[in-house]
Amino acid sequence: AQSVTQPDIHITVSEGASLELRCNYSYGATPYLFWYVQSPGQGLQLLLKYFSGDTLVQGIKGFEAEFKRSQSSFNLRKPSVHWSDAAEYFCASGSGNTGKLIFGQGTTLQVKP
Amino acid sequence: DTGVSQDPRHKITKRGQNVTFRCDPISEHNRLYWYRQTLGQGPEFLTYFQNEAQLEKSRLLSDRFSAERPKGSFSTLEIQRTEQGDSAMYLCASSPNRGPVYEQYFGPGTRLTVT
């Protein structure tokens, strides 16, 4: 069955430091991949998406992600983290023809001043 | 464009009661999705509508759950005889008529607490 794994449940980084959140997917064909961010008590905001083409995709708020087929990964990166980036981050993969999204467990990002 | 809205934002109910949630998608989005998110987990797909037709339902959607989208605009999710295990955040998303079906825009969610 198709699945998405986020190995890190919780990550703490210092403000201004770089960030990488890991995501691994299991899917035979080229997947549709997404990163969403969720602030406490809020819905999900789409950060970026990968459908095909250039494997390095740029998103909002200075985030980028790289699709690596050989590693079945789609890691999210940001060069310099801001305190406002503290939130929960979800990686997701599209499944089937109806647009159903399969989400990972999420990674909680804490930013130290 | 006001985004996806959900009502209520919070609902506390006693076990055994029925509850109904409403989702208003972005105008003219014909695709609508419901997801459930329990504490510490990612959202799980529940059901999908294209216009008024319910095209896919998850096995998570037991007989106590029913969703409708009668005129292809807003949708309702009803849970009958609520159980404590139903406590979760219920998220609605909509997707444009054209373009990738996976490009979904989420509402703020309805948090259900069953006591």
mmCIF file of C-alpha atoms in Angstrom:
data_model
loop_
_atom_site.group_PDB
_atom_site.id
_atom_site.type_symbol
_atom_site.label_atom_id
_atom_site.label_comp_id
_atom_site.label_asym_id
_atom_site.label_seq_id
_atom_site.Cartn_x
_atom_site.Cartn_y
_atom_site.Cartn_z
ATOM 1 C CA ALA A 1 0.000 0.000 0.000
ATOM 2 C CA GLN A 2 1.138 3.517 -0.693
ATOM 3 C CA SER A 3 2.654 5.213 2.330
ATOM 4 C CA VAL A 4 4.509 8.317 3.418
ATOM 5 C CA THR A 5 7.014 8.275 6.250
ATOM 6 C CA GLN A 6 8.414 11.218 8.161
ATOM 7 C CA PRO A 7 11.185 9.743 10.315
ATOM 8 C CA ASP A 8 11.548 12.730 12.624
ATOM 9 C CA ILE A 9 8.633 13.374 14.950
ATOM 10 C CA HIS A 10 10.178 16.443 16.561
ATOM 11 C CA ILE A 11 13.028 18.731 15.479
ATOM 12 C CA THR A 12 14.485 21.741 17.260
ATOM 13 C CA VAL A 13 16.658 24.274 15.452
ATOM 14 C CA SER A 14 18.027 27.662 16.389
ATOM 15 C CA GLU A 15 16.653 30.722 14.675
ATOM 16 C CA GLY A 16 18.797 31.512 11.647
ATOM 17 C CA ALA A 17 20.015 27.941 11.283
ATOM 18 C CA SER A 18 19.276 25.798 8.262
ATOM 19 C CA LEU A 19 16.507 23.218 8.288
ATOM 20 C CA GLU A 20 15.899 19.900 6.587
ATOM 21 C CA LEU A 21 12.799 17.807 7.218
ATOM 22 C CA ARG A 22 12.825 14.291 5.872
ATOM 23 C CA CYS A 23 10.111 12.538 3.912
ATOM 24 C CA ASN A 24 10.140 9.101 2.305
ATOM 25 C CA TYR A 25 7.389 7.691 0.134
ATOM 26 C CA SER A 26 6.582 4.258 -1.175
ATOM 27 C CA TYR A 27 4.996 4.243 -4.608
ATOM 28 C CA GLY A 28 5.932 2.465 -7.809
ATOM 29 C CA ALA A 29 5.254 5.194 -10.329
ATOM 30 C CA THR A 30 6.256 8.829 -10.177
ATOM 31 C CA PRO A 31 4.360 10.193 -7.231
ATOM 32 C CA TYR A 32 2.693 13.513 -6.719
ATOM 33 C CA LEU A 33 4.311 14.952 -3.591
ATOM 34 C CA PHE A 34 3.434 17.825 -1.302
ATOM 35 C CA TRP A 35 4.516 19.605 1.830
ATOM 36 C CA TYR A 36 1.933 21.275 4.049
ATOM 37 C CA VAL A 37 2.358 23.352 7.196
ATOM 38 C CA GLN A 38 -0.119 23.473 10.068
ATOM 39 C CA SER A 39 -0.069 26.003 12.884
ATOM 40 C CA PRO A 40 -1.738 25.012 16.176
ATOM 41 C CA GLY A 41 -5.489 24.717 15.823
ATOM 42 C CA GLN A 42 -5.389 25.657 12.163
ATOM 43 C CA GLY A 43 -5.915 23.957 8.833
ATOM 44 C CA LEU A 44 -3.194 23.006 6.397
ATOM 45 C CA GLN A 45 -1.385 25.428 4.141
ATOM 46 C CA LEU A 46 0.301 24.166 1.004
ATOM 47 C CA LEU A 47 4.021 25.016 0.967
ATOM 48 C CA LEU A 48 5.034 23.380 -2.296
ATOM 49 C CA LYS A 49 4.284 20.536 -4.655
ATOM 50 C CA TYR A 50 6.065 18.226 -7.089
ATOM 51 C CA PHE A 51 4.311 16.686 -10.063
ATOM 52 C CA SER A 52 7.077 16.234 -12.623
ATOM 53 C CA GLY A 53 10.009 18.034 -14.237
ATOM 54 C CA ASP A 54 12.658 19.843 -12.254
ATOM 55 C CA THR A 55 13.378 17.854 -9.138
ATOM 56 C CA LEU A 56 14.114 20.956 -7.061
ATOM 57 C CA VAL A 57 10.910 22.833 -6.354
ATOM 58 C CA GLN A 58 10.479 26.203 -4.746
ATOM 59 C CA GLY A 59 7.630 27.028 -2.464
ATOM 60 C CA ILE A 60 6.285 29.806 -0.331
ATOM 61 C CA LYS A 61 7.966 31.300 2.736
ATOM 62 C CA GLY A 62 11.452 30.508 1.406
ATOM 63 C CA PHE A 63 11.040 26.716 1.471
ATOM 64 C CA GLU A 64 12.286 24.322 -1.166
ATOM 65 C CA ALA A 65 12.197 20.560 -1.592
ATOM 66 C CA GLU A 66 14.131 18.087 -3.683
ATOM 67 C CA PHE A 67 12.665 14.942 -5.213
ATOM 68 C CA LYS A 68 15.154 12.065 -5.289
ATOM 69 C CA ARG A 69 13.730 9.013 -6.975
ATOM 70 C CA SER A 70 16.729 6.830 -6.095
ATOM 71 C CA GLN A 71 16.153 7.468 -2.400
ATOM 72 C CA SER A 72 12.351 7.683 -2.555
ATOM 73 C CA SER A 73 12.666 10.979 -0.747
ATOM 74 C CA PHE A 74 11.217 14.460 -0.895
ATOM 75 C CA ASN A 75 13.001 16.429 1.812
ATOM 76 C CA LEU A 76 12.002 19.955 2.737
ATOM 77 C CA ARG A 77 14.689 22.575 3.284
ATOM 78 C CA LYS A 78 15.045 26.173 4.338
ATOM 79 C CA PRO A 79 18.388 28.015 4.513
ATOM 80 C CA SER A 80 17.544 30.178 7.513
ATOM 81 C CA VAL A 81 14.707 29.445 9.898
ATOM 82 C CA HIS A 82 12.578 32.172 11.452
ATOM 83 C CA TRP A 83 10.762 31.905 14.755
ATOM 84 C CA SER A 84 7.461 32.067 12.850
ATOM 85 C CA ASP A 85 8.309 28.790 11.114
ATOM 86 C CA ALA A 86 7.573 26.860 14.302
ATOM 87 C CA ALA A 87 4.672 24.599 13.356
ATOM 88 C CA GLU A 88 3.849 21.068 12.290
ATOM 89 C CA TYR A 89 4.909 19.986 8.827
ATOM 90 C CA PHE A 90 3.289 17.235 6.815
ATOM 91 C CA CYS A 91 4.525 15.469 3.736
ATOM 92 C CA ALA A 92 1.847 13.972 1.503
ATOM 93 C CA SER A 93 1.529 11.907 -1.641
ATOM 94 C CA GLY A 94 -1.324 11.810 -4.115
ATOM 95 C CA SER A 95 -3.037 8.481 -4.620
ATOM 96 C CA GLY A 96 -5.385 7.274 -7.322
ATOM 97 C CA ASN A 97 -7.508 9.300 -9.684
ATOM 98 C CA THR A 98 -9.691 11.060 -7.168
ATOM 99 C CA GLY A 99 -7.018 13.175 -5.559
ATOM 100 C CA LYS A 100 -6.880 11.372 -2.231
ATOM 101 C CA LEU A 101 -3.819 12.502 -0.292
ATOM 102 C CA ILE A 102 -1.803 10.132 1.899
ATOM 103 C CA PHE A 103 -0.104 12.030 4.710
ATOM 104 C CA GLY A 104 2.906 11.278 6.835
ATOM 105 C CA GLN A 105 2.732 11.436 10.601
ATOM 106 C CA GLY A 106 4.106 14.947 10.672
ATOM 107 C CA THR A 107 7.199 16.637 12.089
ATOM 108 C CA THR A 108 6.889 19.254 14.792
ATOM 109 C CA LEU A 109 9.400 22.051 14.357
ATOM 110 C CA GLN A 110 10.490 24.050 17.365
ATOM 111 C CA VAL A 111 12.633 27.154 16.855
ATOM 112 C CA LYS A 112 14.966 28.300 19.617
ATOM 113 C CA PRO A 113 15.706 32.017 19.919
ATOM 114 C CA ASP B 1 -11.904 34.413 -2.749
ATOM 115 C CA THR B 2 -12.625 33.712 0.899
ATOM 116 C CA GLY B 3 -11.105 30.261 1.132
ATOM 117 C CA VAL B 4 -12.629 27.080 2.481
ATOM 118 C CA SER B 5 -14.775 27.659 5.551
ATOM 119 C CA GLN B 6 -15.972 25.175 8.134
ATOM 120 C CA ASP B 7 -18.593 25.451 10.810
ATOM 121 C CA PRO B 8 -18.495 25.039 13.725
ATOM 122 C CA ARG B 9 -14.818 25.402 14.575
ATOM 123 C CA HIS B 10 -15.267 23.506 17.826
ATOM 124 C CA LYS B 11 -17.890 21.049 18.976
ATOM 125 C CA ILE B 12 -18.173 19.316 22.328
ATOM 126 C CA THR B 13 -20.756 16.598 22.542
ATOM 127 C CA LYS B 14 -21.686 13.728 24.794
ATOM 128 C CA ARG B 15 -21.219 10.164 23.718
ATOM 129 C CA GLY B 16 -24.233 8.888 21.828
ATOM 130 C CA GLN B 17 -25.282 12.246 20.433
ATOM 131 C CA ASN B 18 -25.391 13.086 16.743
ATOM 132 C CA VAL B 19 -23.303 15.913 15.299
ATOM 133 C CA THR B 20 -23.213 17.595 11.917
ATOM 134 C CA PHE B 21 -20.421 19.681 10.416
ATOM 135 C CA ARG B 22 -20.597 21.979 7.442
ATOM 136 C CA CYS B 23 -17.979 22.811 4.824
ATOM 137 C CA ASP B 24 -18.195 25.599 2.257
ATOM 138 C CA PRO B 25 -15.568 25.147 -0.451
ATOM 139 C CA ILE B 26 -13.938 27.852 -2.495
ATOM 140 C CA SER B 27 -16.449 29.184 -5.013
ATOM 141 C CA GLU B 28 -16.814 27.040 -8.109
ATOM 142 C CA HIS B 29 -14.507 24.292 -6.864
ATOM 143 C CA ASN B 30 -16.298 21.144 -7.873
ATOM 144 C CA ARG B 31 -14.069 18.746 -5.943
ATOM 145 C CA LEU B 32 -14.487 18.441 -2.179
ATOM 146 C CA TYR B 33 -12.716 16.225 0.339
ATOM 147 C CA TRP B 34 -13.133 15.316 3.998
ATOM 148 C CA TYR B 35 -10.219 14.191 6.146
ATOM 149 C CA ARG B 36 -9.931 13.268 9.804
ATOM 150 C CA GLN B 37 -6.908 14.105 11.911
ATOM 151 C CA THR B 38 -6.352 12.615 15.343
ATOM 152 C CA LEU B 39 -3.870 13.996 17.821
ATOM 153 C CA GLY B 40 -0.279 13.532 16.736
ATOM 154 C CA GLN B 41 -1.184 12.065 13.369
ATOM 155 C CA GLY B 42 -1.454 13.263 9.819
ATOM 156 C CA PRO B 43 -4.855 13.697 8.208
ATOM 157 C CA GLU B 44 -6.589 10.568 6.923
ATOM 158 C CA PHE B 45 -8.835 10.607 3.894
ATOM 159 C CA LEU B 46 -12.531 10.014 4.552
ATOM 160 C CA THR B 47 -14.453 10.796 1.387
ATOM 161 C CA TYR B 48 -14.460 12.682 -1.919
ATOM 162 C CA PHE B 49 -17.157 14.467 -3.907
ATOM 163 C CA GLN B 50 -17.130 15.647 -7.465
ATOM 164 C CA ASN B 51 -20.046 18.024 -7.697
ATOM 165 C CA GLU B 52 -22.845 16.241 -5.806
ATOM 166 C CA ALA B 53 -21.574 12.721 -6.479
ATOM 167 C CA GLN B 54 -19.723 10.921 -3.704
ATOM 168 C CA LEU B 55 -17.081 9.043 -5.654
ATOM 169 C CA GLU B 56 -14.908 7.519 -2.987
ATOM 170 C CA LYS B 57 -15.314 6.546 0.667
ATOM 171 C CA SER B 58 -12.663 5.302 3.034
ATOM 172 C CA ARG B 59 -13.139 2.197 5.141
ATOM 173 C CA LEU B 60 -12.668 4.613 8.055
ATOM 174 C CA LEU B 61 -16.119 5.970 7.236
ATOM 175 C CA SER B 62 -18.241 3.581 9.248
ATOM 176 C CA ASP B 63 -22.016 3.260 9.026
ATOM 177 C CA ARG B 64 -22.325 5.977 11.651
ATOM 178 C CA PHE B 65 -20.752 8.510 9.297
ATOM 179 C CA SER B 66 -22.535 10.046 6.345
ATOM 180 C CA ALA B 67 -21.539 12.884 4.065
ATOM 181 C CA GLU B 68 -23.610 14.802 1.558
ATOM 182 C CA ARG B 69 -23.174 17.534 -0.967
ATOM 183 C CA PRO B 70 -26.720 18.004 -2.189
ATOM 184 C CA LYS B 71 -26.302 20.792 -4.699
ATOM 185 C CA GLY B 72 -22.654 20.433 -5.454
ATOM 186 C CA SER B 73 -21.773 23.431 -3.309
ATOM 187 C CA PHE B 74 -21.466 23.057 0.474
ATOM 188 C CA SER B 75 -21.093 19.674 2.132
ATOM 189 C CA THR B 76 -22.135 18.224 5.469
ATOM 190 C CA LEU B 77 -20.571 15.437 7.495
ATOM 191 C CA GLU B 78 -22.804 13.783 10.067
ATOM 192 C CA ILE B 79 -21.712 11.418 12.801
ATOM 193 C CA GLN B 80 -24.455 9.465 14.513
ATOM 194 C CA ARG B 81 -24.183 7.965 17.983
ATOM 195 C CA THR B 82 -20.798 9.544 18.598
ATOM 196 C CA GLU B 83 -18.094 7.571 20.396
ATOM 197 C CA GLN B 84 -15.047 8.849 22.232
ATOM 198 C CA GLY B 85 -12.889 7.526 19.422
ATOM 199 C CA ASP B 86 -14.546 10.021 17.096
ATOM 200 C CA SER B 87 -12.766 12.872 18.874
ATOM 201 C CA ALA B 88 -10.585 14.438 16.217
ATOM 202 C CA MET B 89 -10.138 17.385 13.897
ATOM 203 C CA TYR B 90 -12.312 17.092 10.795
ATOM 204 C CA LEU B 91 -10.792 18.873 7.832
ATOM 205 C CA CYS B 92 -12.451 19.822 4.580
ATOM 206 C CA ALA B 93 -10.578 20.645 1.386
ATOM 207 C CA SER B 94 -11.571 21.681 -2.098
ATOM 208 C CA SER B 95 -9.827 21.521 -5.435
ATOM 209 C CA PRO B 96 -10.272 23.558 -8.593
ATOM 210 C CA ASN B 97 -12.222 22.216 -11.546
ATOM 211 C CA ARG B 98 -9.160 22.360 -13.728
ATOM 212 C CA GLY B 99 -5.576 21.515 -13.058
ATOM 213 C CA PRO B 100 -4.117 18.841 -10.837
ATOM 214 C CA VAL B 101 -6.711 17.015 -8.817
ATOM 215 C CA TYR B 102 -4.298 16.873 -5.904
ATOM 216 C CA GLU B 103 -4.004 20.631 -5.501
ATOM 217 C CA GLN B 104 -6.247 20.917 -2.472
ATOM 218 C CA TYR B 105 -6.994 23.906 -0.297
ATOM 219 C CA PHE B 106 -7.877 23.146 3.292
ATOM 220 C CA GLY B 107 -10.272 24.824 5.666
ATOM 221 C CA PRO B 108 -9.484 25.549 9.333
ATOM 222 C CA GLY B 109 -11.142 22.345 10.517
ATOM 223 C CA THR B 110 -13.786 21.423 13.072
ATOM 224 C CA ARG B 111 -12.433 20.054 16.314
ATOM 225 C CA LEU B 112 -14.788 17.487 17.833
ATOM 226 C CA THR B 113 -14.530 16.427 21.446
ATOM 227 C CA VAL B 114 -16.740 13.556 22.590
ATOM 228 C CA THR B 115 -17.087 13.308 26.371
#
